[in-house]
Tab-separated table of C-alpha atoms and ligand atoms in Angstrom:
chain	number	residue	atom	x	y	z
A	1451	UNK	CA	-0.906	12.228	28.133
A	1452	UNK	CA	-0.464	9.641	26.162
A	1453	UNK	CA	3.215	9.223	25.409
A	1454	UNK	CA	2.709	8.115	21.510
A	1455	UNK	CA	0.190	8.230	19.183
A	1456	UNK	CA	-0.400	6.054	16.249
A	1457	UNK	CA	-2.604	6.746	13.695
A	1458	UNK	CA	-3.351	3.507	11.713
A	1459	UNK	CA	-3.455	-0.270	12.858
A	1460	UNK	CA	-1.367	-1.392	9.399
A	1461	UNK	CA	1.979	-3.379	9.682
A	1462	UNK	CA	3.942	-0.355	9.981
A	1463	UNK	CA	1.554	0.980	12.967
A	1464	UNK	CA	1.269	-2.159	14.944
A	1465	UNK	CA	5.175	-2.348	13.956
A	1466	UNK	CA	5.403	0.960	15.806
A	1467	UNK	CA	2.904	0.107	18.624
A	1468	UNK	CA	4.888	-3.550	19.457
A	1469	UNK	CA	8.600	-0.849	19.927
A	1470	UNK	CA	7.455	2.345	22.021
A	1471	UNK	CA	4.709	-0.324	24.321
A	1472	UNK	CA	8.123	-2.736	25.009
A	1473	UNK	CA	9.757	0.738	25.876
A	1474	UNK	CA	7.122	1.142	28.849
A	1475	UNK	CA	5.586	3.759	26.894
A	1476	UNK	CA	2.139	5.108	26.745
A	1477	UNK	CA	0.663	3.710	23.214
A	1478	UNK	CA	-2.808	5.005	21.166
A	1479	UNK	CA	-3.353	3.152	17.960
A	1480	UNK	CA	-6.468	5.171	16.217
A	1481	UNK	CA	-7.250	2.965	13.275
A	1482	UNK	CA	-9.916	4.640	10.643
A	1483	UNK	CA	-11.473	1.596	8.898
A	1484	UNK	CA	-10.365	-1.965	10.466
A	1485	UNK	CA	-6.390	-3.719	12.157
A	1486	UNK	CA	-4.393	-4.974	9.051
A	1487	UNK	CA	-4.489	-2.584	6.791
A	1488	UNK	CA	-4.288	-3.554	3.108
A	1489	UNK	CA	-2.659	-6.734	3.914
A	1490	UNK	CA	-5.863	-8.572	5.472
A	1491	UNK	CA	-6.529	-8.451	1.254
A	1492	UNK	CA	-3.995	-10.445	0.694
A	1493	UNK	CA	-5.452	-14.486	0.074
A	1494	UNK	CA	-1.436	-15.370	0.757
A	1495	UNK	CA	2.049	-13.438	1.878
A	1496	UNK	CA	5.307	-15.516	1.173
A	1497	UNK	CA	7.487	-13.258	1.304
A	1498	UNK	CA	7.440	-12.375	5.332
A	1499	UNK	CA	10.449	-13.833	6.786
A	1500	UNK	CA	10.605	-17.138	8.781
A	1501	UNK	CA	7.401	-17.310	7.844
A	1502	UNK	CA	6.762	-19.591	4.628
A	1503	UNK	CA	3.186	-19.224	4.160
A	1504	UNK	CA	0.330	-16.744	5.435
A	1505	UNK	CA	-2.824	-15.368	5.185
A	1506	UNK	CA	-3.130	-11.435	4.440
A	1507	UNK	CA	-5.593	-11.955	7.381
A	1508	UNK	CA	-3.932	-14.586	9.848
A	1509	UNK	CA	-0.800	-12.509	9.422
A	1510	UNK	CA	-3.113	-9.053	10.318
A	1511	UNK	CA	-4.225	-10.691	13.429
A	1512	UNK	CA	-1.189	-11.723	14.666
A	1513	UNK	CA	0.530	-8.590	14.213
A	1514	UNK	CA	-3.045	-7.066	15.845
A	1515	UNK	CA	-2.792	-9.689	18.969
A	1516	UNK	CA	0.669	-9.111	20.073
A	1517	UNK	CA	0.048	-5.830	20.065
A	1518	UNK	CA	-2.532	-6.315	22.126
A	1519	UNK	CA	-1.226	-8.532	24.026
A	1520	UNK	CA	1.688	-6.049	25.219
A	1521	UNK	CA	-0.835	-3.220	26.137
A	1522	UNK	CA	-1.575	-1.217	23.589
A	1523	UNK	CA	-4.991	1.175	23.541
A	1524	UNK	CA	-6.891	0.381	20.145
A	1525	UNK	CA	-9.857	2.676	19.057
A	1526	UNK	CA	-11.288	2.502	15.725
A	1527	UNK	CA	-11.831	6.605	15.230
A	1528	UNK	CA	-10.715	8.277	11.618
A	1529	UNK	CA	-8.001	11.160	12.439
A	1530	UNK	CA	-9.644	14.116	11.088
A	1531	UNK	CA	-6.820	16.948	12.021
A	1532	UNK	CA	-3.504	17.359	13.877
A	1533	UNK	CA	-2.423	19.864	16.441
A	1534	UNK	CA	0.846	21.370	16.874
A	1535	UNK	CA	1.018	22.932	20.730
A	1536	UNK	CA	5.721	21.934	20.482
A	1537	UNK	CA	5.543	19.590	23.332
A	1538	UNK	CA	2.407	18.402	23.583
A	1539	UNK	CA	-0.003	17.186	20.795
A	1540	UNK	CA	-3.535	17.181	19.591
A	1541	UNK	CA	-5.151	14.067	18.269
A	1542	UNK	CA	-8.353	15.146	16.766
A	1543	UNK	CA	-10.713	12.435	15.708
A	1544	UNK	CA	-14.941	13.725	14.722
A	1545	UNK	CA	-15.937	12.569	18.633
A	1546	UNK	CA	-12.635	12.611	20.746
A	1547	UNK	CA	-9.079	14.753	21.110
A	1548	UNK	CA	-6.136	12.780	22.243
A	1549	UNK	CA	-3.138	14.509	24.005
A	1550	UNK	CA	0.518	12.572	23.402
A	1551	UNK	CA	3.865	13.822	23.179
A	1552	UNK	CA	4.748	12.314	20.022
A	1553	UNK	CA	2.584	11.002	16.807
A	1554	UNK	CA	3.695	8.407	14.483
A	1555	UNK	CA	1.951	8.929	11.241
A	1556	UNK	CA	1.924	5.585	9.624
A	1557	UNK	CA	-1.632	6.277	7.238
A	1558	UNK	CA	-0.929	3.461	4.028
A	1559	UNK	CA	-1.784	4.014	0.603
A	1560	UNK	CA	-5.915	3.307	-0.861
A	1561	UNK	CA	-4.852	1.073	-5.139
A	1562	UNK	CA	-6.844	3.322	-7.582
A	1563	UNK	CA	-9.341	-0.233	-8.319
A	1564	UNK	CA	-10.831	-0.022	-12.091
A	1565	UNK	CA	-13.874	0.068	-10.653
A	1566	UNK	CA	-15.118	-3.004	-13.073
A	1567	UNK	CA	-17.890	-4.735	-11.255
A	1568	UNK	CA	-16.469	-8.280	-10.234
A	1569	UNK	CA	-13.388	-6.243	-9.364
A	1570	UNK	CA	-13.364	-7.146	-5.393
A	1571	UNK	CA	-14.538	-10.778	-5.546
A	1572	UNK	CA	-12.133	-12.005	-8.307
A	1573	UNK	CA	-9.463	-9.757	-6.022
A	1574	UNK	CA	-6.562	-12.767	-4.915
A	1575	UNK	CA	-8.191	-14.848	-8.012
A	1576	UNK	CA	-6.033	-13.261	-10.308
A	1577	UNK	CA	-6.750	-9.657	-9.906
A	1578	UNK	CA	-3.862	-8.400	-7.999
A	1579	UNK	CA	-2.418	-4.831	-7.078
A	1580	UNK	CA	1.448	-5.749	-6.952
A	1581	UNK	CA	3.861	-8.293	-8.398
A	1582	UNK	CA	7.116	-8.184	-6.819
A	1583	UNK	CA	3.599	-9.688	-3.551
A	1584	UNK	CA	1.935	-12.320	-6.422
A	1585	UNK	CA	3.540	-12.602	-9.584
A	1586	UNK	CA	5.015	-15.232	-7.520
A	1587	UNK	CA	1.757	-17.665	-7.694
A	1588	UNK	CA	1.907	-17.295	-11.673
A	1589	UNK	CA	5.326	-18.920	-12.896
A	1590	UNK	CA	5.543	-19.947	-16.419
A	1591	UNK	CA	0.961	-18.199	-16.522
A	1592	UNK	CA	0.318	-15.863	-19.450
A	1593	UNK	CA	-0.791	-12.444	-17.592
A	1594	UNK	CA	-1.608	-8.791	-17.909
A	1595	UNK	CA	-0.568	-5.829	-16.455
A	1596	UNK	CA	-2.658	-2.760	-16.857
A	1597	UNK	CA	-1.063	0.425	-16.910
A	1598	UNK	CA	1.375	2.875	-18.444
A	1599	UNK	CA	3.379	4.469	-16.118
A	1600	UNK	CA	7.076	3.710	-13.622
A	1601	UNK	CA	5.051	1.630	-11.981
A	1602	UNK	CA	3.015	-0.216	-14.598
A	1603	UNK	CA	6.793	-1.184	-16.294
A	1604	UNK	CA	8.294	-1.688	-13.259
A	1605	UNK	CA	5.655	-4.991	-12.584
A	1606	UNK	CA	5.839	-5.566	-16.481
A	1607	UNK	CA	9.074	-5.836	-16.032
A	1608	UNK	CA	9.627	-7.979	-12.476
A	1609	UNK	CA	7.025	-10.594	-13.530
A	1610	UNK	CA	8.558	-10.844	-17.109
A	1611	UNK	CA	11.674	-13.217	-15.567
A	1612	UNK	CA	8.903	-15.236	-14.041
A	1613	UNK	CA	5.141	-15.477	-16.377
A	1614	UNK	CA	5.328	-16.785	-19.775
A	1615	UNK	CA	4.168	-13.777	-21.338
A	1616	UNK	CA	3.013	-10.065	-20.351
A	1617	UNK	CA	0.946	-8.090	-22.217
A	1618	UNK	CA	1.062	-4.489	-20.375
A	1619	UNK	CA	-2.432	-2.984	-21.938
A	1620	UNK	CA	-2.401	0.904	-21.791
A	1621	UNK	CA	-5.407	3.541	-22.734
A	1622	UNK	CA	-2.747	5.388	-25.085
A	1623	UNK	CA	-0.627	5.170	-27.430
A	1624	UNK	CA	2.391	5.044	-26.259
A	1625	UNK	CA	4.076	4.109	-22.630
A	1626	UNK	CA	4.478	7.660	-20.311
A	1627	UNK	CA	7.284	5.328	-18.127
A	1628	UNK	CA	10.893	6.401	-17.875
A	1629	UNK	CA	13.271	5.655	-20.614
A	1630	UNK	CA	14.972	3.246	-18.987
A	1631	UNK	CA	12.078	1.509	-18.046
A	1632	UNK	CA	11.414	2.056	-21.630
A	1633	UNK	CA	14.752	-0.002	-22.432
A	1634	UNK	CA	14.554	-2.892	-19.834
A	1635	UNK	CA	11.490	-3.543	-21.389
A	1636	UNK	CA	12.483	-3.423	-24.860
A	1637	UNK	CA	14.897	-6.718	-24.076
A	1638	UNK	CA	12.286	-8.751	-22.616
A	1639	UNK	CA	11.385	-10.985	-25.552
A	1640	UNK	CA	7.861	-11.861	-23.705
A	1641	UNK	CA	6.124	-8.280	-22.905
A	1642	UNK	CA	3.645	-7.559	-25.446
A	1643	UNK	CA	1.927	-4.013	-25.772
A	1644	UNK	CA	-2.195	-3.719	-26.594
A	1645	UNK	CA	-2.322	0.388	-27.041
A	1646	UNK	CA	-5.128	2.894	-26.874
A	1647	UNK	CA	-7.493	0.423	-25.068
A	1648	UNK	CA	-9.182	0.334	-21.967
A	1649	UNK	CA	-10.404	-3.071	-19.987
A	1650	UNK	CA	-13.779	-3.517	-19.986
A	1651	UNK	CA	-14.812	-7.416	-17.941
A	1652	UNK	CA	-12.605	-9.495	-16.047
A	1653	UNK	CA	-14.297	-12.833	-17.146
A	1654	UNK	CA	-14.060	-15.826	-14.497
A	1655	UNK	CA	-16.480	-16.273	-11.439
A	1656	UNK	CA	-14.118	-18.124	-9.187
A	1657	UNK	CA	-10.629	-17.575	-11.260
A	1658	UNK	CA	-10.013	-14.204	-13.434
A	1659	UNK	CA	-10.021	-16.373	-17.222
A	1660	UNK	CA	-9.230	-13.571	-19.208
A	1661	UNK	CA	-10.152	-10.073	-19.705
A	1662	UNK	CA	-11.771	-8.797	-22.321
A	1663	UNK	CA	-10.606	-5.087	-24.060
A	1664	UNK	CA	-12.255	-2.693	-25.809
A	1665	UNK	CA	-9.727	-0.029	-28.110
A	1666	UNK	CA	-10.318	3.342	-28.094
A	1667	UNK	CA	-10.009	4.339	-32.068
A	1668	UNK	CA	-12.187	1.125	-33.447
A	1669	UNK	CA	-14.514	-0.218	-30.248
A	1670	UNK	CA	-13.730	-3.116	-31.316
A	1671	UNK	CA	-13.652	-6.024	-28.197
A	1672	UNK	CA	-11.836	-8.235	-27.786
A	1673	UNK	CA	-10.464	-11.315	-25.035
A	1674	UNK	CA	-7.067	-12.251	-23.695
A	1675	UNK	CA	-6.793	-15.050	-22.034
A	1676	UNK	CA	-4.960	-15.058	-18.941
A	1677	UNK	CA	-4.274	-16.145	-15.137
A	1678	UNK	CA	-3.766	-13.251	-13.718
A	1679	UNK	CA	-4.271	-9.290	-13.987
A	1680	UNK	CA	-1.526	-6.683	-12.089
A	1681	UNK	CA	-3.710	-3.117	-12.166
A	1682	UNK	CA	-0.779	-0.553	-12.006
A	1683	UNK	CA	-3.129	2.901	-12.165
A	1684	UNK	CA	-1.394	4.336	-9.026
A	1685	UNK	CA	-2.640	4.891	-5.943
A	1686	UNK	CA	-4.020	6.978	-3.681
A	1687	UNK	CA	-1.672	8.312	-0.489
A	1688	UNK	CA	-5.060	10.258	2.022
A	1689	UNK	CA	-2.529	12.687	3.796
A	1690	UNK	CA	-4.529	15.628	3.040
A	1691	UNK	CA	-6.055	15.592	6.692
A	1692	UNK	CA	-2.725	16.790	8.125
A	1693	UNK	CA	-1.360	18.241	4.874
A	1694	UNK	CA	-1.065	21.816	6.581
A	1695	UNK	CA	0.985	20.371	9.319
A	1696	UNK	CA	3.579	17.929	7.382
A	1697	UNK	CA	4.365	18.482	4.349
A	1698	UNK	CA	3.299	15.626	1.246
A	1699	UNK	CA	5.277	15.216	-2.283
A	1700	UNK	CA	3.306	16.152	-5.156
A	1701	UNK	CA	1.817	12.706	-5.186
A	1702	UNK	CA	0.123	13.033	-1.684
A	1703	UNK	CA	3.558	11.156	0.057
A	1704	UNK	CA	4.236	12.747	3.462
A	1705	UNK	CA	8.643	13.592	2.920
A	1706	UNK	CA	10.030	11.886	5.626
A	1707	UNK	CA	14.089	10.993	5.828
A	1708	UNK	CA	16.242	7.727	6.818
A	1709	UNK	CA	14.717	7.883	10.821
A	1710	UNK	CA	11.102	8.910	9.701
A	1711	UNK	CA	11.788	12.310	10.458
A	1712	UNK	CA	8.518	14.316	8.890
A	1713	UNK	CA	9.517	18.333	9.405
A	1714	UNK	CA	7.373	18.588	12.203
A	1715	UNK	CA	9.622	17.658	15.473
A	1716	UNK	CA	7.562	15.147	17.232
A	1717	UNK	CA	5.606	13.984	14.121
A	1718	UNK	CA	6.999	10.662	12.402
A	1719	UNK	CA	5.872	9.119	8.534
A	1720	UNK	CA	6.168	5.198	9.192
A	1721	UNK	CA	5.085	2.732	6.260
A	1722	UNK	CA	3.761	2.866	3.261
A	1723	UNK	CA	2.622	6.648	2.803
A	1724	UNK	CA	5.920	7.946	3.415
A	1725	UNK	CA	7.508	8.683	0.292
A	1726	UNK	CA	10.501	5.889	-1.214
A	1727	UNK	CA	10.698	3.407	-3.313
A	1728	UNK	CA	9.171	-0.435	-2.297
A	1729	UNK	CA	6.313	-0.403	-0.451
A	1730	UNK	CA	5.990	-3.968	1.015
A	1731	UNK	CA	5.020	-5.563	4.282
A	1732	UNK	CA	9.056	-5.826	5.577
A	1733	UNK	CA	9.562	-2.230	4.786
A	1734	UNK	CA	6.037	-1.441	6.470
A	1735	UNK	CA	7.454	-3.048	9.494
A	1736	UNK	CA	11.281	-1.356	8.915
A	1737	UNK	CA	9.205	1.916	9.143
A	1738	UNK	CA	7.493	1.287	12.367
A	1739	UNK	CA	10.530	-0.159	13.918
A	1740	UNK	CA	12.729	3.358	13.325
A	1741	UNK	CA	9.663	5.645	13.619
A	1742	UNK	CA	8.920	4.233	17.165
A	1743	UNK	CA	12.814	4.339	17.897
A	1744	UNK	CA	13.085	7.398	16.433
A	1745	UNK	CA	9.559	8.803	19.066
A	1746	UNK	CA	11.142	6.568	22.185
A	1747	UNK	CA	14.937	8.542	21.152
A	1748	UNK	CA	14.003	11.973	21.894
A	1749	UNK	CA	10.834	11.692	23.508
A	1750	UNK	CA	12.006	14.928	26.588
B	1828	FAD	C1	-3.867	-7.633	-1.967
B	1828	FAD	C2	-3.094	-6.559	-1.520
B	1828	FAD	C3	-1.525	-7.990	-1.680
B	1828	FAD	C4	-0.209	-7.900	-1.264
B	1828	FAD	N1	0.528	-8.450	-0.927
B	1828	FAD	C5	2.012	-8.234	-0.190
B	1828	FAD	C6	3.038	-9.479	-0.118
B	1828	FAD	O1	1.827	-10.538	-0.450
B	1828	FAD	N2	3.706	-9.229	0.537
B	1828	FAD	C7	4.365	-7.772	0.970
B	1828	FAD	O2	5.051	-7.601	1.174
B	1828	FAD	N3	3.394	-6.772	0.583
B	1828	FAD	C8	2.098	-6.907	0.034
B	1828	FAD	N4	1.108	-6.123	0.319
B	1828	FAD	C9	1.538	-4.567	0.790
B	1828	FAD	C10	1.032	-4.066	2.000
B	1828	FAD	O3	-0.108	-4.674	2.244
B	1828	FAD	C11	1.533	-3.411	2.581
B	1828	FAD	O4	3.280	-2.574	2.018
B	1828	FAD	C12	1.390	-2.999	3.487
B	1828	FAD	O5	0.186	-3.241	4.375
B	1828	FAD	C13	2.200	-1.116	4.400
B	1828	FAD	O6	1.596	-1.097	5.392
B	1828	FAD	P1	1.368	0.024	6.406
B	1828	FAD	O7	0.997	-0.272	7.174
B	1828	FAD	O8	2.445	0.815	5.729
B	1828	FAD	O9	0.092	0.574	4.916
B	1828	FAD	P2	-1.680	0.108	5.444
B	1828	FAD	O10	-1.329	-1.391	4.952
B	1828	FAD	O11	-2.256	1.271	4.533
B	1828	FAD	O12	-2.407	0.400	6.916
B	1828	FAD	C14	-2.553	1.276	7.013
B	1828	FAD	C15	-3.654	2.267	7.953
B	1828	FAD	O13	-4.409	3.213	8.041
B	1828	FAD	C16	-5.415	3.421	8.609
B	1828	FAD	N5	-5.683	4.984	8.254
B	1828	FAD	C17	-5.601	5.303	6.856
B	1828	FAD	N6	-5.910	7.261	7.695
B	1828	FAD	C18	-6.336	6.993	8.521
B	1828	FAD	C19	-6.356	7.618	9.182
B	1828	FAD	N7	-6.975	9.236	9.097
B	1828	FAD	N8	-6.800	7.595	10.452
B	1828	FAD	C20	-7.106	6.308	11.132
B	1828	FAD	N9	-6.218	5.501	10.491
B	1828	FAD	C21	-6.172	5.320	9.540
B	1828	FAD	C22	-6.083	2.546	7.235
B	1828	FAD	O14	-7.492	2.384	7.214
B	1828	FAD	C23	-4.661	1.643	7.301
B	1828	FAD	O15	-5.920	0.729	8.666
B	1828	FAD	C24	-0.262	-6.300	-0.580
B	1828	FAD	C25	-1.100	-5.311	-0.341
B	1828	FAD	C26	-2.279	-5.915	-1.057
B	1828	FAD	C27	-3.361	-4.712	-1.464
């Protein structure tokens, strides 16, 4: 029987592993795809304290090597169900069932993509899903934000402070973000709006050079030269497998308290998949720390 099974080998899960292993716990990390989580797709990370600049892949590999060196067992299996038997839990994957005393859910979120032809190829080369992460690479440049909700407005406000011009492109005729954000945007003289429009092409081979926008009403196509496009059309937490057990909010994020408890004793939540305001490496690592220490403290 494992002391703790961690679901997800992203920054939150691996940090939880480091803390649990250093407390001498028997730990299994189950990962559906590949170690590292979302950060492996980041070309450069410049906001992780004590590391001035590192590729997302190298950062993830360093975390993975650290957690392996401490003795973590890591298996590449997707968790499809969990049975709560009180003091004992069962974690189910397609081929196996693992018993443990506590579980930390660190499953992250999937970023919603536009689905354009070369979107993945240009990721980190002008296409981004996170202004806080990548905005500073485009200081003084013209950039665009796609989306009309709170995330898009927040991204645009952040970028307006560092970029020359920010164009918000939205498919409807008005933003649907909170009024307080709208008012803040109105005070930014370098933010422009293109409504009723969709982005239909990303232009550039090794670096984004411009985007082609199509007006829904007139079908007119326009090329907008930009150094970067920040796509903010939503994130999808994939917690359906756990929905019968832990409480999710309306968007599908797992509800957890400041100590990373879920509603089920012995099941904790860490990282981007938790209902919270800020989703970054530092907050994922913070959650991983808290979830592991809480689990260890409460373990019978
Ligand atoms: C392109 C890009 C650039 C970024 N740049 C920065 C940056 O510069 N600075 C910064 O602070 N943040 C950055 N971020 C955000 C950062 O990557 C996330 O906040 C962080 O990775 C969250 O960590 P996490 O462990 O909570 O989730 P994730 O990193 O999403 O990891 C979750 C892991 O769980 C696995 N998983 C999911 N479901 C299951 C299941 N059922 N069974 C088993 N495993 C499962 C997934 O495969 C994944 O590996 C960036 C994000 C992206 C996409």
